[in-house]
mmCIF file of C-alpha atoms in Angstrom:
data_model
loop_
_atom_site.group_PDB
_atom_site.id
_atom_site.type_symbol
_atom_site.label_atom_id
_atom_site.label_comp_id
_atom_site.label_asym_id
_atom_site.label_seq_id
_atom_site.Cartn_x
_atom_site.Cartn_y
_atom_site.Cartn_z
ATOM 1 C CA MET U 995 -57.530 -47.042 -38.890
ATOM 2 C CA VAL U 996 -61.007 -48.464 -39.408
ATOM 3 C CA PHE U 997 -62.232 -51.647 -37.791
ATOM 4 C CA ARG U 998 -64.769 -53.673 -39.702
ATOM 5 C CA ARG U 999 -66.561 -56.947 -39.027
ATOM 6 C CA CYS U 1000 -65.834 -59.605 -41.622
ATOM 7 C CA PRO U 1001 -69.067 -60.983 -43.121
ATOM 8 C CA GLN U 1002 -67.477 -64.396 -43.704
ATOM 9 C CA CYS U 1003 -65.789 -65.267 -40.367
ATOM 10 C CA GLY U 1004 -67.300 -62.593 -38.078
ATOM 11 C CA SER U 1005 -63.972 -61.379 -36.691
ATOM 12 C CA THR U 1006 -63.164 -57.716 -36.300
ATOM 13 C CA SER U 1007 -60.329 -56.618 -38.547
ATOM 14 C CA ASP U 1008 -58.497 -53.480 -39.531
ATOM 15 C CA ASP U 1009 -59.255 -52.772 -43.181
ATOM 16 C CA GLN U 1010 -56.033 -50.859 -43.708
ATOM 17 C CA TYR U 1011 -55.062 -53.387 -46.391
ATOM 18 C CA GLY U 1012 -58.611 -54.108 -47.533
ATOM 19 C CA PHE U 1013 -58.705 -57.771 -46.417
ATOM 20 C CA CYS U 1014 -59.736 -59.695 -43.279
ATOM 21 C CA ILE U 1015 -56.715 -60.823 -41.296
ATOM 22 C CA LYS U 1016 -58.363 -64.115 -40.285
ATOM 23 C CA CYS U 1017 -59.874 -65.477 -43.489
ATOM 24 C CA GLY U 1018 -58.734 -63.125 -46.290
ATOM 25 C CA TRP U 1019 -62.186 -61.776 -47.232
ATOM 26 C CA GLU U 1020 -61.904 -58.627 -49.331
ATOM 27 C CA PHE U 1021 -63.741 -55.718 -47.801
ATOM 28 C CA ALA U 1022 -65.866 -53.493 -50.010
ATOM 29 C CA LYS U 1023 -64.583 -49.973 -50.428
ATOM 30 C CA ILE U 1024 -66.227 -47.463 -48.092
ATOM 31 C CA ASP U 1025 -67.619 -44.344 -49.686
ATOM 32 C CA ALA U 1026 -66.875 -41.381 -47.441
ATOM 33 C CA THR U 1027 -70.004 -39.567 -48.608
ATOM 34 C CA LYS U 1028 -72.359 -42.265 -47.253
ATOM 35 C CA ASN U 1029 -73.055 -42.911 -43.602
ATOM 36 C CA LEU U 1030 -72.189 -46.605 -43.756
ATOM 37 C CA CYS U 1031 -70.998 -48.219 -40.545
ATOM 38 C CA PRO U 1032 -67.419 -49.468 -40.960
ATOM 39 C CA LEU U 1033 -68.108 -52.342 -38.546
ATOM 40 C CA CYS U 1034 -71.424 -53.805 -39.667
ATOM 41 C CA GLY U 1035 -72.071 -51.981 -42.984
ATOM 42 C CA HIS U 1036 -75.492 -50.626 -41.926
ATOM 43 C CA GLU U 1037 -76.585 -47.361 -43.559
ATOM 44 C CA ASN U 1038 -77.274 -44.686 -40.938
ATOM 45 C CA PRO U 1039 -79.167 -41.379 -41.012
ATOM 46 C CA ASN U 1040 -77.156 -38.236 -41.737
ATOM 47 C CA GLU U 1041 -77.428 -36.861 -38.190
ATOM 48 C CA ALA U 1042 -76.008 -40.040 -36.588
ATOM 49 C CA ASP U 1043 -72.507 -39.948 -35.146
ATOM 50 C CA PHE U 1044 -72.708 -43.601 -34.110
ATOM 51 C CA CYS U 1045 -74.189 -46.598 -35.885
ATOM 52 C CA VAL U 1046 -77.832 -47.149 -34.935
ATOM 53 C CA LYS U 1047 -77.425 -50.926 -35.318
ATOM 54 C CA CYS U 1048 -74.141 -51.753 -33.536
ATOM 55 C CA GLY U 1049 -73.084 -48.487 -31.842
ATOM 56 C CA ALA U 1050 -69.727 -48.183 -33.600
ATOM 57 C CA PRO U 1051 -68.485 -44.628 -34.260
ATOM 58 C CA LEU U 1052 -68.971 -43.437 -37.810
ATOM 59 C CA VAL U 1053 -65.346 -42.605 -38.479
ATOM 60 C CA PHE U 1054 -65.701 -41.153 -41.980
ATOM 61 C CA LYS U 1055 -68.363 -38.648 -41.016
ATOM 62 C CA ASN U 1056 -67.265 -34.997 -41.050
ATOM 63 C CA HIS U 1057 -63.581 -35.783 -41.494
ATOM 64 C CA PRO U 1058 -61.697 -32.786 -42.836
ATOM 65 C CA ASN U 1059 -59.476 -33.160 -45.857
ATOM 66 C CA GLU U 1060 -55.748 -33.492 -45.329
ATOM 67 C CA GLU U 1061 -55.127 -29.862 -46.305
ATOM 68 C CA GLN U 1062 -57.844 -28.659 -43.881
ATOM 69 C CA ARG U 1063 -56.233 -30.372 -40.913
ATOM 70 C CA ASN U 1064 -54.161 -28.039 -38.826
ATOM 71 C CA ILE U 1065 -53.003 -30.193 -35.968
ATOM 72 C CA THR U 1066 -50.492 -28.764 -33.577
ATOM 73 C CA PRO U 1067 -48.879 -31.152 -31.122
ATOM 74 C CA ILE U 1068 -49.348 -30.708 -27.420
ATOM 75 C CA VAL U 1069 -46.032 -30.515 -25.610
ATOM 76 C CA ILE U 1070 -45.925 -31.380 -21.947
ATOM 77 C CA ASN U 1071 -42.879 -30.221 -20.071
ATOM 78 C CA LYS U 1072 -41.847 -32.460 -17.238
ATOM 79 C CA GLU U 1073 -39.505 -31.259 -14.559
ATOM 80 C CA VAL U 1074 -37.863 -33.657 -12.176
ATOM 81 C CA ALA U 1075 -37.501 -32.347 -8.681
ATOM 82 C CA GLY U 1076 -34.022 -32.546 -7.196
ATOM 83 C CA THR U 1077 -35.263 -33.638 -3.801
ATOM 84 C CA PRO U 1078 -38.453 -35.524 -3.018
ATOM 85 C CA ILE U 1079 -41.327 -33.433 -1.794
ATOM 86 C CA GLN U 1080 -42.114 -34.201 1.821
ATOM 87 C CA LYS U 1081 -45.265 -33.312 3.622
ATOM 88 C CA ASN U 1082 -44.920 -31.188 6.689
ATOM 89 C CA SER U 1083 -46.641 -33.320 9.270
ATOM 90 C CA GLY U 1084 -46.364 -30.732 11.991
ATOM 91 C CA GLY U 1085 -44.692 -30.740 15.364
ATOM 92 C CA TRP U 1086 -47.381 -32.731 17.129
ATOM 93 C CA ILE U 1087 -46.587 -35.936 15.214
ATOM 94 C CA LYS U 1088 -42.975 -35.739 16.438
ATOM 95 C CA TRP U 1089 -44.220 -35.607 20.007
ATOM 96 C CA ILE U 1090 -46.483 -38.581 19.420
ATOM 97 C CA ILE U 1091 -43.514 -40.550 18.038
ATOM 98 C CA ILE U 1092 -41.389 -39.658 21.076
ATOM 99 C CA LEU U 1093 -44.180 -40.553 23.519
ATOM 100 C CA GLY U 1094 -44.741 -43.779 21.603
ATOM 101 C CA TYR U 1095 -41.110 -44.790 22.106
ATOM 102 C CA ILE U 1096 -41.218 -43.910 25.793
ATOM 103 C CA PHE U 1097 -44.396 -45.885 26.461
ATOM 104 C CA SER U 1098 -43.231 -48.768 24.250
ATOM 105 C CA ILE U 1099 -40.006 -49.136 26.197
ATOM 106 C CA LEU U 1100 -41.891 -48.936 29.481
ATOM 107 C CA GLY U 1101 -44.266 -51.617 28.167
ATOM 108 C CA GLY U 1102 -47.523 -49.783 28.658
ATOM 109 C CA LEU U 1103 -50.787 -50.235 26.826
ATOM 110 C CA LEU U 1104 -50.703 -46.567 25.794
ATOM 111 C CA GLY U 1105 -47.478 -47.261 23.884
ATOM 112 C CA LEU U 1106 -49.201 -50.059 21.985
ATOM 113 C CA ILE U 1107 -52.103 -47.749 21.073
ATOM 114 C CA ILE U 1108 -49.723 -45.049 19.863
ATOM 115 C CA ALA U 1109 -47.729 -47.602 17.833
ATOM 116 C CA ILE U 1110 -50.877 -48.854 16.117
ATOM 117 C CA TYR U 1111 -51.901 -45.247 15.404
ATOM 118 C CA LEU U 1112 -48.514 -44.514 13.816
ATOM 119 C CA VAL U 1113 -48.631 -47.638 11.645
ATOM 120 C CA THR U 1114 -51.926 -46.497 10.134
ATOM 121 C CA ARG U 1115 -50.528 -43.147 8.936
ATOM 122 C CA LYS U 1116 -49.788 -42.530 5.240
ATOM 123 C CA GLU U 1117 -46.333 -41.005 5.666
ATOM 124 C CA ALA U 1118 -43.581 -43.596 5.306
ATOM 125 C CA THR U 1119 -41.324 -42.254 8.060
ATOM 126 C CA VAL U 1120 -44.144 -42.092 10.603
ATOM 127 C CA ARG U 1121 -45.252 -45.601 9.661
ATOM 128 C CA LYS U 1122 -41.647 -46.806 10.082
ATOM 129 C CA HIS U 1123 -41.563 -45.492 13.673
ATOM 130 C CA GLY U 1124 -44.843 -47.268 14.409
ATOM 131 C CA ILE U 1125 -43.433 -50.540 13.098
ATOM 132 C CA ILE U 1126 -40.327 -50.135 15.254
ATOM 133 C CA GLN U 1127 -42.491 -49.540 18.326
ATOM 134 C CA LEU U 1128 -44.562 -52.641 17.529
ATOM 135 C CA ALA U 1129 -41.301 -54.584 17.186
ATOM 136 C CA ILE U 1130 -40.360 -53.467 20.703
ATOM 137 C CA PHE U 1131 -43.659 -54.885 21.982
ATOM 138 C CA ALA U 1132 -43.076 -58.127 20.077
ATOM 139 C CA PHE U 1133 -39.619 -58.384 21.646
ATOM 140 C CA TYR U 1134 -41.128 -57.988 25.130
ATOM 141 C CA ILE U 1135 -43.737 -60.674 24.432
ATOM 142 C CA VAL U 1136 -41.099 -63.115 23.139
ATOM 143 C CA LEU U 1137 -38.837 -62.337 26.104
ATOM 144 C CA ILE U 1138 -41.609 -62.922 28.674
ATOM 145 C CA ALA U 1139 -42.700 -66.138 26.905
ATOM 146 C CA ALA U 1140 -39.112 -67.421 26.865
ATOM 147 C CA LEU U 1141 -38.593 -66.593 30.557
ATOM 148 C CA TYR U 1142 -41.885 -68.277 31.456
ATOM 149 C CA ALA U 1143 -41.056 -71.355 29.349
ATOM 150 C CA THR U 1144 -37.648 -71.771 31.006
ATOM 151 C CA GLY U 1145 -39.135 -71.408 34.494
ATOM 152 C CA MET U 1146 -37.388 -68.156 35.316
ATOM 153 C CA ILE U 1147 -40.791 -66.526 35.811
ATOM 154 C CA PRO U 1148 -42.975 -68.701 38.056
ATOM 155 C CA ALA U 1149 -46.732 -68.963 37.493
ATOM 156 C CA ASP U 1150 -47.330 -67.149 40.835
ATOM 157 C CA VAL U 1151 -45.958 -63.918 39.383
ATOM 158 C CA ILE U 1152 -48.486 -63.959 36.531
ATOM 159 C CA THR U 1153 -51.337 -64.718 38.972
ATOM 160 C CA ASN U 1154 -50.248 -61.871 41.261
ATOM 161 C CA TYR U 1155 -49.993 -59.519 38.301
ATOM 162 C CA GLN U 1156 -53.526 -60.416 37.187
ATOM 163 C CA GLN U 1157 -54.825 -59.719 40.689
ATOM 164 C CA LEU U 1158 -52.953 -56.411 40.765
ATOM 165 C CA ILE U 1159 -54.571 -55.367 37.484
ATOM 166 C CA ALA U 1160 -58.015 -56.456 38.738
ATOM 167 C CA GLY U 1161 -57.625 -54.161 41.733
ATOM 168 C CA ASN U 1162 -57.272 -56.896 44.341
ATOM 169 C CA MET U 1163 -54.412 -55.605 46.465
ATOM 170 C CA THR U 1164 -54.364 -58.576 48.834
ATOM 171 C CA LEU U 1165 -51.742 -61.150 48.001
ATOM 172 C CA PRO U 1166 -52.550 -64.863 48.452
#
């Protein structure tokens, strides 16, 4: 297949049939012995592999005859694995997942850090555990907000908790 630029309409066409597909212009026959560019028709030096005017590859240069071609197909064998290949993440990641669940259920900040760490991992199962641990934290936040909104947790409890975290052990 050779692409040539039509001199009449300027479109690029395949000259397989010898005519432009846009306007019907008849392409001139290309002599395989000359170094004419199939795209723009410029005559190139003998050592050129690409057209010096437009950069198109000179497709007729050094083409072997049909009887000289000895093309053997490349066969690629594909094997489908019976079970998916899983990465061995090691025993330490299992311990991190377990500690993440423990600290998530207890509601600690360390559990939140572990959950965020697990969500950022590439392995799907580890990421799933991180998402579950973050869901536990979201449940706690919704539960505390609902209890506060209904008045079951008074504002004094939150104030006392803030003082406890700040290190002020005296109660008002």
